[in-house]
mmCIF file of C-alpha atoms and ligand atoms in Angstrom:
data_model
loop_
_atom_site.group_PDB
_atom_site.id
_atom_site.type_symbol
_atom_site.label_atom_id
_atom_site.label_comp_id
_atom_site.label_asym_id
_atom_site.label_seq_id
_atom_site.Cartn_x
_atom_site.Cartn_y
_atom_site.Cartn_z
ATOM 1 C CA MET D 8 7.937 99.739 -53.171
ATOM 2 C CA GLU D 9 4.511 101.369 -53.539
ATOM 3 C CA THR D 10 3.426 103.477 -56.309
ATOM 4 C CA ILE D 11 0.632 106.341 -55.387
ATOM 5 C CA SER D 12 -0.534 107.962 -58.864
ATOM 6 C CA THR D 13 2.860 109.195 -60.287
ATOM 7 C CA LEU D 14 4.756 108.873 -56.856
ATOM 8 C CA LYS D 15 7.177 105.954 -56.033
ATOM 9 C CA ILE D 16 7.692 105.434 -52.335
ATOM 10 C CA GLU D 17 10.834 103.442 -50.870
ATOM 11 C CA LYS D 18 10.323 103.074 -47.096
ATOM 12 C CA ARG D 19 13.150 103.149 -44.707
ATOM 13 C CA SER D 20 13.463 99.775 -42.737
ATOM 14 C CA ASN D 21 14.339 101.259 -39.601
ATOM 15 C CA SER D 22 13.560 104.812 -38.082
ATOM 16 C CA LYS D 23 16.201 106.960 -36.554
ATOM 17 C CA ILE D 24 13.561 108.775 -34.462
ATOM 18 C CA GLY D 25 14.702 106.995 -31.224
ATOM 19 C CA ASP D 26 18.126 108.793 -31.495
ATOM 20 C CA VAL D 27 16.449 112.018 -31.459
ATOM 21 C CA ASP D 28 16.092 114.401 -28.262
ATOM 22 C CA PHE D 29 13.140 116.263 -29.067
ATOM 23 C CA ASN D 30 13.452 118.353 -26.015
ATOM 24 C CA ASN D 31 16.985 119.889 -27.402
ATOM 25 C CA LEU D 32 16.549 120.789 -31.265
ATOM 26 C CA PRO D 33 18.776 123.379 -32.357
ATOM 27 C CA PHE D 34 16.922 124.605 -35.525
ATOM 28 C CA GLY D 35 17.395 122.619 -38.783
ATOM 29 C CA SER D 36 20.097 120.170 -37.379
ATOM 30 C CA VAL D 37 18.150 117.206 -37.538
ATOM 31 C CA PHE D 38 16.262 115.424 -40.542
ATOM 32 C CA THR D 39 13.516 112.915 -40.649
ATOM 33 C CA ASP D 40 13.556 109.407 -42.262
ATOM 34 C CA HIS D 41 12.367 110.236 -45.724
ATOM 35 C CA MET D 42 12.601 112.754 -48.499
ATOM 36 C CA PHE D 43 10.810 113.762 -51.616
ATOM 37 C CA SER D 44 12.840 113.855 -54.891
ATOM 38 C CA CYS D 45 12.227 114.326 -58.470
ATOM 39 C CA GLU D 46 14.681 114.974 -61.348
ATOM 40 C CA TYR D 47 14.261 117.126 -64.393
ATOM 41 C CA VAL D 48 15.803 115.690 -67.603
ATOM 42 C CA ASN D 49 15.351 116.213 -71.201
ATOM 43 C CA GLY D 50 12.948 119.135 -70.659
ATOM 44 C CA GLN D 51 10.576 117.370 -68.452
ATOM 45 C CA TRP D 52 10.112 116.469 -64.635
ATOM 46 C CA GLN D 53 10.453 112.782 -64.189
ATOM 47 C CA GLN D 54 8.675 110.388 -61.923
ATOM 48 C CA SER D 55 8.540 111.780 -58.357
ATOM 49 C CA GLU D 56 9.633 109.619 -55.437
ATOM 50 C CA ILE D 57 9.909 109.250 -51.718
ATOM 51 C CA ILE D 58 13.083 107.671 -50.888
ATOM 52 C CA PRO D 59 15.022 107.278 -47.351
ATOM 53 C CA TYR D 60 16.742 110.513 -46.302
ATOM 54 C CA GLY D 61 20.448 110.414 -47.181
ATOM 55 C CA PRO D 62 23.330 111.915 -49.316
ATOM 56 C CA ILE D 63 22.690 112.580 -53.110
ATOM 57 C CA PRO D 64 25.321 111.651 -55.641
ATOM 58 C CA MET D 65 26.545 114.876 -57.183
ATOM 59 C CA ASP D 66 28.999 115.544 -60.038
ATOM 60 C CA PRO D 67 31.679 117.967 -58.944
ATOM 61 C CA GLY D 68 31.062 119.804 -62.291
ATOM 62 C CA ALA D 69 27.306 120.381 -61.290
ATOM 63 C CA LYS D 70 26.399 124.151 -62.053
ATOM 64 C CA VAL D 71 24.929 124.545 -58.583
ATOM 65 C CA PHE D 72 28.413 124.324 -57.079
ATOM 66 C CA HIS D 73 29.826 126.942 -59.712
ATOM 67 C CA TYR D 74 27.093 129.362 -60.207
ATOM 68 C CA GLY D 75 24.603 128.968 -57.551
ATOM 69 C CA GLN D 76 21.787 127.932 -59.351
ATOM 70 C CA ALA D 77 19.652 127.016 -56.339
ATOM 71 C CA VAL D 78 16.125 128.145 -55.004
ATOM 72 C CA PHE D 79 14.454 127.127 -51.786
ATOM 73 C CA GLU D 80 11.469 127.449 -49.795
ATOM 74 C CA GLY D 81 10.380 127.427 -45.875
ATOM 75 C CA MET D 82 7.228 125.922 -44.742
ATOM 76 C CA LYS D 83 5.777 124.351 -41.673
ATOM 77 C CA ALA D 84 3.428 121.345 -40.668
ATOM 78 C CA PHE D 85 1.621 121.523 -37.394
ATOM 79 C CA LYS D 86 -0.057 118.957 -35.321
ATOM 80 C CA ASP D 87 -3.122 119.498 -33.243
ATOM 81 C CA ASP D 88 -3.807 117.970 -29.807
ATOM 82 C CA ASN D 89 -6.016 115.222 -31.537
ATOM 83 C CA GLY D 90 -3.008 114.238 -33.842
ATOM 84 C CA LYS D 91 -4.538 115.925 -37.074
ATOM 85 C CA VAL D 92 -1.572 117.699 -39.203
ATOM 86 C CA PHE D 93 -1.928 120.830 -41.008
ATOM 87 C CA LEU D 94 0.146 122.964 -43.530
ATOM 88 C CA PHE D 95 0.006 126.725 -43.515
ATOM 89 C CA ARG D 96 -0.720 128.592 -46.830
ATOM 90 C CA PRO D 97 1.277 125.667 -48.660
ATOM 91 C CA GLU D 98 0.119 126.758 -52.395
ATOM 92 C CA ASP D 99 1.859 129.994 -51.751
ATOM 93 C CA ASN D 100 5.054 128.399 -51.100
ATOM 94 C CA TRP D 101 4.480 126.292 -54.373
ATOM 95 C CA ALA D 102 3.965 129.609 -56.135
ATOM 96 C CA ARG D 103 6.867 131.467 -54.745
ATOM 97 C CA ILE D 104 9.449 128.491 -55.343
ATOM 98 C CA ASN D 105 8.377 128.848 -59.049
ATOM 99 C CA LYS D 106 8.859 132.596 -59.116
ATOM 100 C CA SER D 107 12.187 132.054 -57.662
ATOM 101 C CA ALA D 108 12.934 129.416 -60.120
ATOM 102 C CA ALA D 109 11.726 131.547 -63.142
ATOM 103 C CA ARG D 110 14.087 134.369 -62.196
ATOM 104 C CA LEU D 111 16.996 132.061 -62.023
ATOM 105 C CA ALA D 112 16.395 130.405 -65.200
ATOM 106 C CA MET D 113 15.119 127.174 -63.805
ATOM 107 C CA PRO D 114 11.773 125.024 -64.586
ATOM 108 C CA GLU D 115 8.769 125.445 -62.687
ATOM 109 C CA PHE D 116 7.373 122.392 -60.627
ATOM 110 C CA PRO D 117 3.741 121.244 -61.169
ATOM 111 C CA LYS D 118 1.616 121.952 -58.292
ATOM 112 C CA GLU D 119 -0.131 118.429 -58.191
ATOM 113 C CA SER D 120 3.254 116.727 -57.820
ATOM 114 C CA PHE D 121 4.389 119.195 -54.987
ATOM 115 C CA MET D 122 1.162 119.065 -52.851
ATOM 116 C CA GLU D 123 0.842 115.083 -53.267
ATOM 117 C CA GLY D 124 4.441 114.458 -52.866
ATOM 118 C CA LEU D 125 4.710 116.734 -49.702
ATOM 119 C CA LYS D 126 1.358 115.356 -48.138
ATOM 120 C CA GLU D 127 2.574 111.679 -48.665
ATOM 121 C CA LEU D 128 5.861 112.679 -47.300
ATOM 122 C CA LEU D 129 4.363 114.138 -43.994
ATOM 123 C CA LYS D 130 1.992 111.063 -43.796
ATOM 124 C CA LEU D 131 5.188 108.758 -43.819
ATOM 125 C CA ASP D 132 7.083 110.766 -41.376
ATOM 126 C CA ASP D 133 4.252 111.586 -39.123
ATOM 127 C CA ALA D 134 5.720 110.556 -35.917
ATOM 128 C CA TRP D 135 8.245 113.381 -36.273
ATOM 129 C CA ILE D 136 5.526 115.909 -36.116
ATOM 130 C CA LYS D 137 5.089 116.673 -32.324
ATOM 131 C CA SER D 138 2.003 118.522 -31.139
ATOM 132 C CA GLY D 139 2.153 121.120 -28.425
ATOM 133 C CA GLU D 140 3.039 124.970 -28.522
ATOM 134 C CA GLY D 141 6.214 125.576 -30.177
ATOM 135 C CA ASN D 142 6.682 122.281 -31.911
ATOM 136 C CA SER D 143 6.390 122.049 -35.653
ATOM 137 C CA LEU D 144 8.048 120.382 -38.637
ATOM 138 C CA TYR D 145 9.879 122.721 -40.751
ATOM 139 C CA ILE D 146 9.903 121.939 -44.431
ATOM 140 C CA ARG D 147 12.619 122.628 -46.913
ATOM 141 C CA PRO D 148 11.701 122.309 -50.448
ATOM 142 C CA PHE D 149 14.840 123.041 -52.760
ATOM 143 C CA VAL D 150 15.767 122.908 -56.571
ATOM 144 C CA ILE D 151 19.364 122.597 -57.620
ATOM 145 C CA ALA D 152 21.230 122.518 -60.980
ATOM 146 C CA THR D 153 22.586 119.184 -61.500
ATOM 147 C CA GLN D 154 24.248 119.295 -65.048
ATOM 148 C CA SER D 155 27.865 118.944 -65.051
ATOM 149 C CA GLY D 156 29.521 121.795 -66.900
ATOM 150 C CA VAL D 157 31.410 124.951 -66.001
ATOM 151 C CA SER D 158 29.965 126.964 -68.813
ATOM 152 C CA ALA D 159 27.962 129.962 -67.526
ATOM 153 C CA SER D 160 24.630 128.990 -68.774
ATOM 154 C CA PRO D 161 21.615 127.536 -67.137
ATOM 155 C CA SER D 162 21.481 123.969 -66.454
ATOM 156 C CA ASP D 163 19.529 121.506 -68.443
ATOM 157 C CA ARG D 164 19.094 118.889 -65.384
ATOM 158 C CA TYR D 165 17.911 119.879 -62.042
ATOM 159 C CA LYS D 166 16.781 118.036 -58.652
ATOM 160 C CA PHE D 167 13.441 118.974 -56.735
ATOM 161 C CA ILE D 168 13.848 117.886 -53.259
ATOM 162 C CA ILE D 169 11.796 118.000 -50.203
ATOM 163 C CA ILE D 170 13.601 117.550 -46.634
ATOM 164 C CA LEU D 171 11.931 117.687 -43.106
ATOM 165 C CA SER D 172 13.329 118.881 -39.898
ATOM 166 C CA PRO D 173 11.404 118.868 -36.434
ATOM 167 C CA ALA D 174 11.715 122.316 -35.137
ATOM 168 C CA GLN D 175 11.146 124.622 -32.115
ATOM 169 C CA SER D 176 12.194 127.942 -32.002
ATOM 170 C CA TYR D 177 14.473 129.643 -34.437
ATOM 171 C CA TYR D 178 16.462 131.840 -32.148
ATOM 172 C CA ALA D 179 17.745 130.516 -28.770
ATOM 173 C CA GLY D 180 18.226 134.022 -27.275
ATOM 174 C CA GLU D 181 17.338 137.471 -27.642
ATOM 175 C CA VAL D 182 17.671 139.450 -30.879
ATOM 176 C CA ASN D 183 19.168 142.730 -31.448
ATOM 177 C CA VAL D 184 19.399 144.332 -34.701
ATOM 178 C CA VAL D 185 21.373 146.805 -36.343
ATOM 179 C CA PHE D 186 20.505 149.102 -39.404
ATOM 180 C CA ALA D 187 22.687 148.563 -42.460
ATOM 181 C CA GLU D 188 24.827 151.433 -43.403
ATOM 182 C CA LYS D 189 27.425 149.837 -45.641
ATOM 183 C CA TYR D 190 26.564 146.367 -47.094
ATOM 184 C CA SER D 191 23.376 145.477 -49.092
ATOM 185 C CA ARG D 192 21.334 142.510 -49.232
ATOM 186 C CA ALA D 193 19.568 143.276 -52.523
ATOM 187 C CA ALA D 194 19.456 145.639 -55.380
ATOM 188 C CA ASP D 195 16.793 146.939 -57.838
ATOM 189 C CA GLY D 196 16.312 144.657 -60.774
ATOM 190 C CA GLY D 197 18.240 141.864 -58.569
ATOM 191 C CA VAL D 198 17.130 138.772 -57.006
ATOM 192 C CA GLY D 199 16.122 140.027 -53.636
ATOM 193 C CA PHE D 200 12.572 138.883 -54.065
ATOM 194 C CA ALA D 201 13.500 135.262 -54.702
ATOM 195 C CA LYS D 202 14.426 132.620 -52.273
ATOM 196 C CA ALA D 203 17.778 132.304 -54.021
ATOM 197 C CA ALA D 204 20.326 130.457 -52.085
ATOM 198 C CA GLY D 205 23.164 133.144 -52.738
ATOM 199 C CA ASN D 206 20.731 135.831 -51.160
ATOM 200 C CA TYR D 207 21.515 134.024 -47.861
ATOM 201 C CA ALA D 208 25.047 133.441 -48.231
ATOM 202 C CA ALA D 209 25.691 137.123 -49.182
ATOM 203 C CA GLN D 210 24.474 137.916 -45.785
ATOM 204 C CA PHE D 211 26.793 135.858 -43.586
ATOM 205 C CA TYR D 212 29.798 138.083 -43.981
ATOM 206 C CA PRO D 213 27.954 141.315 -42.933
ATOM 207 C CA THR D 214 26.056 139.471 -40.211
ATOM 208 C CA ASP D 215 29.294 137.853 -38.736
ATOM 209 C CA LEU D 216 30.612 141.659 -38.371
ATOM 210 C CA ALA D 217 27.591 142.925 -36.835
ATOM 211 C CA LYS D 218 27.623 139.841 -34.373
ATOM 212 C CA LYS D 219 30.874 141.054 -33.330
ATOM 213 C CA GLU D 220 29.174 144.258 -32.260
ATOM 214 C CA GLY D 221 26.508 142.497 -30.266
ATOM 215 C CA TYR D 222 23.752 142.300 -32.884
ATOM 216 C CA GLN D 223 22.264 139.113 -33.971
ATOM 217 C CA GLN D 224 20.786 140.334 -37.273
ATOM 218 C CA ILE D 225 20.889 143.287 -39.645
ATOM 219 C CA ILE D 226 18.097 145.165 -40.904
ATOM 220 C CA TRP D 227 18.739 145.696 -44.412
ATOM 221 C CA THR D 228 18.297 149.134 -46.167
ATOM 222 C CA ASP D 229 17.769 150.081 -49.686
ATOM 223 C CA ALA D 230 21.052 149.630 -51.528
ATOM 224 C CA SER D 231 21.101 153.032 -53.290
ATOM 225 C CA THR D 232 20.674 155.387 -50.209
ATOM 226 C CA HIS D 233 20.571 153.157 -47.156
ATOM 227 C CA GLU D 234 17.875 155.615 -46.148
ATOM 228 C CA PHE D 235 14.742 153.126 -46.202
ATOM 229 C CA LEU D 236 14.385 149.943 -44.047
ATOM 230 C CA GLU D 237 13.475 146.703 -46.053
ATOM 231 C CA GLU D 238 14.058 143.250 -44.448
ATOM 232 C CA ALA D 239 15.545 142.017 -41.066
ATOM 233 C CA GLY D 240 17.944 139.243 -41.837
ATOM 234 C CA THR D 241 15.841 136.216 -42.870
ATOM 235 C CA MET D 242 12.697 137.948 -42.089
ATOM 236 C CA ASN D 243 10.216 140.708 -43.136
ATOM 237 C CA VAL D 244 10.158 143.545 -40.472
ATOM 238 C CA PHE D 245 7.485 145.687 -38.860
ATOM 239 C CA PHE D 246 7.729 148.872 -36.974
ATOM 240 C CA ARG D 247 4.947 150.082 -34.299
ATOM 241 C CA VAL D 248 5.069 153.754 -33.830
ATOM 242 C CA GLY D 249 2.401 154.707 -31.392
ATOM 243 C CA ASP D 250 -0.390 152.337 -32.125
ATOM 244 C CA LYS D 251 0.234 152.327 -36.096
ATOM 245 C CA LEU D 252 2.110 149.449 -37.577
ATOM 246 C CA LEU D 253 4.568 150.189 -40.604
ATOM 247 C CA THR D 254 6.194 147.736 -43.010
ATOM 248 C CA ALA D 255 7.770 148.258 -46.498
ATOM 249 C CA PRO D 256 5.834 147.443 -49.667
ATOM 250 C CA THR D 257 7.142 144.285 -51.385
ATOM 251 C CA ASN D 258 9.024 145.040 -54.583
ATOM 252 C CA ASP D 259 12.096 143.242 -56.478
ATOM 253 C CA ARG D 260 14.284 143.634 -53.307
ATOM 254 C CA ILE D 261 12.039 142.468 -50.696
ATOM 255 C CA LEU D 262 10.783 138.829 -50.229
ATOM 256 C CA ASP D 263 6.916 138.305 -50.516
ATOM 257 C CA GLY D 264 6.763 136.756 -47.225
ATOM 258 C CA ILE D 265 3.791 134.642 -46.417
ATOM 259 C CA THR D 266 4.141 135.358 -42.704
ATOM 260 C CA ARG D 267 4.154 139.139 -43.645
ATOM 261 C CA LYS D 268 1.055 139.075 -45.607
ATOM 262 C CA SER D 269 -0.842 136.964 -42.917
ATOM 263 C CA VAL D 270 0.207 139.621 -40.125
ATOM 264 C CA ILE D 271 -0.893 142.380 -42.272
ATOM 265 C CA GLN D 272 -4.378 140.663 -42.742
ATOM 266 C CA LEU D 273 -4.744 139.721 -39.045
ATOM 267 C CA ALA D 274 -3.710 143.545 -37.980
ATOM 268 C CA LYS D 275 -6.487 144.708 -40.319
ATOM 269 C CA ASP D 276 -9.036 142.338 -38.746
ATOM 270 C CA ALA D 277 -7.886 143.387 -35.312
ATOM 271 C CA GLY D 278 -8.685 147.150 -36.387
ATOM 272 C CA ILE D 279 -4.912 148.066 -36.116
ATOM 273 C CA ASP D 280 -3.884 150.857 -38.446
ATOM 274 C CA VAL D 281 -1.192 149.245 -40.875
ATOM 275 C CA GLU D 282 0.746 151.256 -43.531
ATOM 276 C CA VAL D 283 2.586 149.559 -46.168
ATOM 277 C CA ARG D 284 4.900 152.199 -47.258
ATOM 278 C CA GLN D 285 8.625 152.933 -47.454
ATOM 279 C CA VAL D 286 9.727 153.469 -43.808
ATOM 280 C CA SER D 287 12.635 155.833 -43.256
ATOM 281 C CA VAL D 288 15.595 155.289 -41.041
ATOM 282 C CA LYS D 289 15.170 158.915 -39.971
ATOM 283 C CA GLU D 290 11.587 158.607 -38.836
ATOM 284 C CA ILE D 291 12.326 155.480 -36.900
ATOM 285 C CA VAL D 292 15.288 157.002 -35.105
ATOM 286 C CA ALA D 293 13.138 159.948 -34.362
ATOM 287 C CA ALA D 294 10.218 157.992 -33.113
ATOM 288 C CA ALA D 295 12.692 156.148 -30.888
ATOM 289 C CA GLN D 296 14.180 159.361 -29.402
ATOM 290 C CA ALA D 297 10.619 160.693 -28.916
ATOM 291 C CA GLY D 298 9.412 157.423 -26.983
ATOM 292 C CA GLU D 299 7.075 156.593 -29.844
ATOM 293 C CA LEU D 300 8.777 153.550 -31.064
ATOM 294 C CA LYS D 301 6.925 150.747 -29.200
ATOM 295 C CA GLU D 302 8.260 147.824 -31.054
ATOM 296 C CA ILE D 303 10.261 146.211 -33.991
ATOM 297 C CA PHE D 304 9.772 142.622 -34.723
ATOM 298 C CA GLY D 305 10.704 140.308 -37.566
ATOM 299 C CA VAL D 306 8.267 137.785 -39.115
ATOM 300 C CA GLY D 307 9.018 134.694 -41.117
ATOM 301 C CA THR D 308 8.072 130.919 -41.398
ATOM 302 C CA ALA D 309 11.046 129.787 -39.528
ATOM 303 C CA ALA D 310 11.219 132.336 -36.841
ATOM 304 C CA VAL D 311 7.226 132.918 -36.712
ATOM 305 C CA VAL D 312 7.437 136.519 -35.020
ATOM 306 C CA VAL D 313 10.516 137.786 -33.211
ATOM 307 C CA PRO D 314 10.223 141.048 -31.062
ATOM 308 C CA PHE D 315 13.659 142.793 -31.084
ATOM 309 C CA LYS D 316 15.428 143.919 -27.875
ATOM 310 C CA SER D 317 17.135 146.830 -29.412
ATOM 311 C CA PHE D 318 18.486 148.428 -32.530
ATOM 312 C CA GLY D 319 21.781 149.993 -33.552
ATOM 313 C CA TYR D 320 22.377 153.011 -35.706
ATOM 314 C CA GLN D 321 25.517 155.013 -36.272
ATOM 315 C CA ASP D 322 27.078 153.716 -33.212
ATOM 316 C CA VAL D 323 24.026 154.244 -30.930
ATOM 317 C CA ASN D 324 22.091 151.325 -29.322
ATOM 318 C CA HIS D 325 18.276 152.258 -28.857
ATOM 319 C CA LYS D 326 16.468 149.946 -26.375
ATOM 320 C CA LEU D 327 13.121 148.593 -27.073
ATOM 321 C CA ASN D 328 11.103 147.914 -23.914
ATOM 322 C CA ALA D 329 8.390 145.434 -24.870
ATOM 323 C CA PRO D 330 5.067 146.893 -24.195
ATOM 324 C CA GLU D 331 2.315 145.156 -22.268
ATOM 325 C CA ASN D 332 0.033 144.858 -25.158
ATOM 326 C CA SER D 333 2.781 143.707 -27.635
ATOM 327 C CA TYR D 334 1.514 143.590 -31.153
ATOM 328 C CA GLY D 335 4.223 141.117 -31.969
ATOM 329 C CA LEU D 336 3.165 138.595 -29.462
ATOM 330 C CA LYS D 337 -0.571 139.025 -30.318
ATOM 331 C CA PHE D 338 0.237 138.285 -33.976
ATOM 332 C CA LYS D 339 2.256 135.294 -33.072
ATOM 333 C CA LYS D 340 -0.500 133.881 -30.824
ATOM 334 C CA MET D 341 -3.248 134.685 -33.552
ATOM 335 C CA LEU D 342 -0.968 132.795 -36.040
ATOM 336 C CA ASN D 343 -0.226 129.955 -33.795
ATOM 337 C CA ASP D 344 -3.886 129.485 -32.892
ATOM 338 C CA ILE D 345 -4.747 129.004 -36.612
ATOM 339 C CA GLN D 346 -1.838 126.912 -37.337
ATOM 340 C CA TYR D 347 -2.535 124.483 -34.461
ATOM 341 C CA ASN D 348 -6.334 124.432 -35.322
ATOM 342 C CA ARG D 349 -7.309 126.134 -32.189
ATOM 343 C CA ALA D 350 -9.073 129.189 -33.967
ATOM 344 C CA GLU D 351 -11.351 129.763 -36.774
ATOM 345 C CA ASP D 352 -9.498 129.693 -40.271
ATOM 346 C CA LYS D 353 -11.428 132.478 -41.757
ATOM 347 C CA TYR D 354 -9.384 132.691 -44.991
ATOM 348 C CA GLY D 355 -8.680 128.861 -45.549
ATOM 349 C CA TRP D 356 -4.878 129.235 -44.809
ATOM 350 C CA ARG D 357 -4.830 125.738 -42.989
ATOM 351 C CA VAL D 358 -4.772 122.772 -45.308
ATOM 352 C CA VAL D 359 -5.379 119.285 -43.881
ATOM 353 C CA VAL D 360 -2.526 116.600 -44.478
ATOM 354 C CA LYS D 361 -4.202 113.999 -42.335
HETATM 355 C C1 COI E 418 12.272 130.866 -43.434
HETATM 356 O O1 COI E 418 11.866 131.442 -42.594
HETATM 357 O O2 COI E 418 11.483 129.579 -43.567
HETATM 358 C C2 COI E 418 13.386 131.188 -44.235
HETATM 359 O O3 COI E 418 13.416 130.566 -45.304
HETATM 360 C C3 COI E 418 14.456 131.646 -43.594
HETATM 361 C C4 COI E 418 15.550 130.628 -43.509
HETATM 362 C C5 COI E 418 16.866 131.227 -43.587
HETATM 363 C C6 COI E 418 15.705 129.904 -42.140
#
């Protein structure tokens, strides 16, 4: 056992890495040797630790099981061709998990423990981070309510955990999307902006229905009128009409995506006209009919940038033929070049781990 400032480290005696086929990695299905863990008890976060990855003992009465008091983040680590490891805008993830936690009446986690714990965890499991285009290590920090009790009130005990999963692409095949006409993801004053676990569970049933119609994801519309386009499944969404880029403004229904804001910045730097405003279903359907809708793409940490092949609305499928100078692919390359340390990092988004 080793201790680094407030962090206790217990290493696994033998690595599982030899059992992993790194050429065949369905997203999020394999986890590394270690995890970070910290408990909140008596109104305080206790000593953080890095321990071998494994099951966590939980009381069946724990509030997370009954009331879904759980929030999470998605981040990635990248390795360049010289073996250097980087995070991408990690402080934004730290700030956002605390914003999500506050909305679910959960305690905030201190920045130093987050950054130190994460960096030490990555150093320990460095062999799991593969270099090369498309390879990354997906990082999943999460907080769960562990107090036993089925009274509907906030827990007084929590666990903050970080697990790591070597990743390649999120989607195995093409992605077609359908505009939501009946179900909703988030409402005014709700928790749509937070990475609350339940936001994702609530999408599973309507997404399963969409899959039966041949669509892999839903583009969620505003809950009250279904007239405005908001988020694409687990991603933020951009529309290219002519040479202009459109995306919805963030609000209490929409996640303040780190990839989203990076793409807006990169688009501006590339001299592309970006309009951050409400985007109506009507204008996108009209643009598609007029041949002016060039692209729709989703952006997020796990998926990076995903150009959609078609969108469905009112039982009509509109094909999207990828243009030669695809904005989506251009932003994907620009982001990857920064993330893999191949391009200048003007805004200091890259943070060195080792
Ligand atoms: C991410 O992109 O990191 C997300 O949190 C989406 C997740 C459902 C995979």
